[in-house]
Amino acid sequence: MPSLPVSSDDVTSAAPPSGEWTPDRWRDRPAAQQPDWPDPDALEAALAELRRQPPLVFAGEARSLSEQLAAAAEGRAFLLVAGDCAESFAAFSADAIRDKLKIILQMSVVLTYGSGVPTVKVGRMAGQFSKPRSSPTETRDGVELPSFRGDTVNDFAFEATARRPDPSRLVQAYHQSASTLNLVRAFTKGGFADLTRVHAWNQEFVASSREGQRYLALANEIERALRFMAACGIDLGTETLHEVDFWVAHEALLLGFEEALTRRDSLTGDWYDCSAHLLWIGERTRQLDAAHVEFLAGVENPIGVKLGADVAPDDVVALCDRLNPDRRPGRLVLFTRMGADRVGDALPPVLRDVTAARHPVVWACDPMHANTFTHASGYKTRRLDDIMREIEGFFAACDAAGVAPGGVHVELTGENVTECLGGSDEVLDEHLEERYETMCDPRLNARQSLDLAFRVAELLRR
Ligand code: PEP
Ligand code: CO
């Protein structure tokens, strides 16, 4: 059984000795990307409500994930982080959650089969609502309104009332996260993710494609291998095949929300942000002395940091020193998102300096966020080829530096959308408008995701 963190009451029960980290310590620091909440009383009421809610995840689970990430840091496991750019209140449904799980399970099987090591499965799910924005306002036809910051903050519709930040959305996001996590736990522990059901994850529109057929062949091989093992008398009725570990992650952007869900673990006395297993700091909020780093430095969950191509290697080492001073393997994941054209130059010095400083990080590639461009039609999109080129550049740089390529981080959906260009059933320029449904960044559809998994598996096989 995972250890239960104490109730929210204990968070504030004892005054900490001065200097000790507390979940509100970030409040003394500049916090980028926080909404301008118009009504402070309503915000406080929402945060008080969140402080009363049960934790979404347990400290013991976060520790198990750290152990698996420690293996990924050494090349004994491979990390797959995948899900929406932004979850939404409107697109919330059991089917959408199931379909996202199906594609992540399919990708994991492909990766594990190729690499021969376990895939650590992490969903950008059950809490990935809040978005950093390049500009606080958006102007259309001369009308300027606050930018959409994710469903935790305001509404996507371009209207003054819709764009007004509303803290009751924080509470709604908590409840949607709880329902999502409940279903994810049921699916992954209740038989749906059983390896003997490997065929059932191939959705119809995927099965008809080239990569769907390739998946079918692999599923047949796995089935044959399972039959062979059973025939040899190996007991397949074990938990190992019937249940999978599935973790959830999001960007820890809205610090009031994260603070309200941070609890002290009753077993160890350590603080955990119980809103997700893994939390990451985005490219726009990773300033060393600012609020986001201050907050995440104090919680014991595994932490990710996004690194763009302009990052200074010194700053990365300083971030590692600050977030993982004890150099604990499994504590820190560095998600590099440098772009297909820049990864070859920008990544090697970062790999070199972090390795020289003996920081045992998981190196993972987010090949999405620096390969986004606005298409002539006005849609924000990405090319699967650029995404793959960045992953190949990442693998090459890791190989040259003698470090394990530890994982990939992708934005995808289980649905048949047309948001990213390319793939074997090619999404062409003129298809973008057909099913462009994301509220934020363009996602790979299930076929493109499977295609990517096969190509990454080939890189892992080398
Ligand atoms: C994201 O992961 O959706 C995101 C905004 O990433 P980054 O901070 O790397 O731009
Ligand atoms: Co995104």
mmCIF file of C-alpha atoms and ligand atoms in Angstrom, residues 84-86 124 128 131-132 251 280 306 366 368-369 372 380 382 409 411 440-442, ligand 2:
data_model
loop_
_atom_site.group_PDB
_atom_site.id
_atom_site.type_symbol
_atom_site.label_atom_id
_atom_site.label_comp_id
_atom_site.label_asym_id
_atom_site.label_seq_id
_atom_site.Cartn_x
_atom_site.Cartn_y
_atom_site.Cartn_z
ATOM 1 C CA ASP A 84 -2.530 16.708 -24.387
ATOM 2 C CA CYS A 85 -0.847 20.065 -24.527
ATOM 3 C CA ALA A 86 -3.806 21.289 -22.477
ATOM 4 C CA ARG A 124 0.275 14.548 -19.320
ATOM 5 C CA GLN A 128 -2.387 19.368 -17.290
ATOM 6 C CA LYS A 131 -0.645 27.212 -19.942
ATOM 7 C CA PRO A 132 2.196 29.728 -19.949
ATOM 8 C CA GLU A 251 3.497 21.693 -15.511
ATOM 9 C CA TRP A 280 7.791 20.044 -14.317
ATOM 10 C CA LYS A 306 12.302 22.144 -19.809
ATOM 11 C CA ASP A 366 10.615 17.021 -25.954
ATOM 12 C CA MET A 368 7.460 19.232 -29.937
ATOM 13 C CA HIS A 369 7.839 22.712 -28.492
ATOM 14 C CA THR A 372 6.032 24.619 -33.894
ATOM 15 C CA LYS A 380 -0.229 26.372 -35.511
ATOM 16 C CA ARG A 382 4.387 20.781 -36.436
ATOM 17 C CA HIS A 409 7.978 13.752 -24.136
ATOM 18 C CA GLU A 411 1.902 15.876 -27.201
ATOM 19 C CA CYS A 440 -3.351 24.898 -27.415
ATOM 20 C CA ASP A 441 -0.471 23.194 -29.239
ATOM 21 C CA PRO A 442 -0.967 20.746 -32.149
HETATM 22 CO CO CO B 2 2.423 22.331 -25.522
#
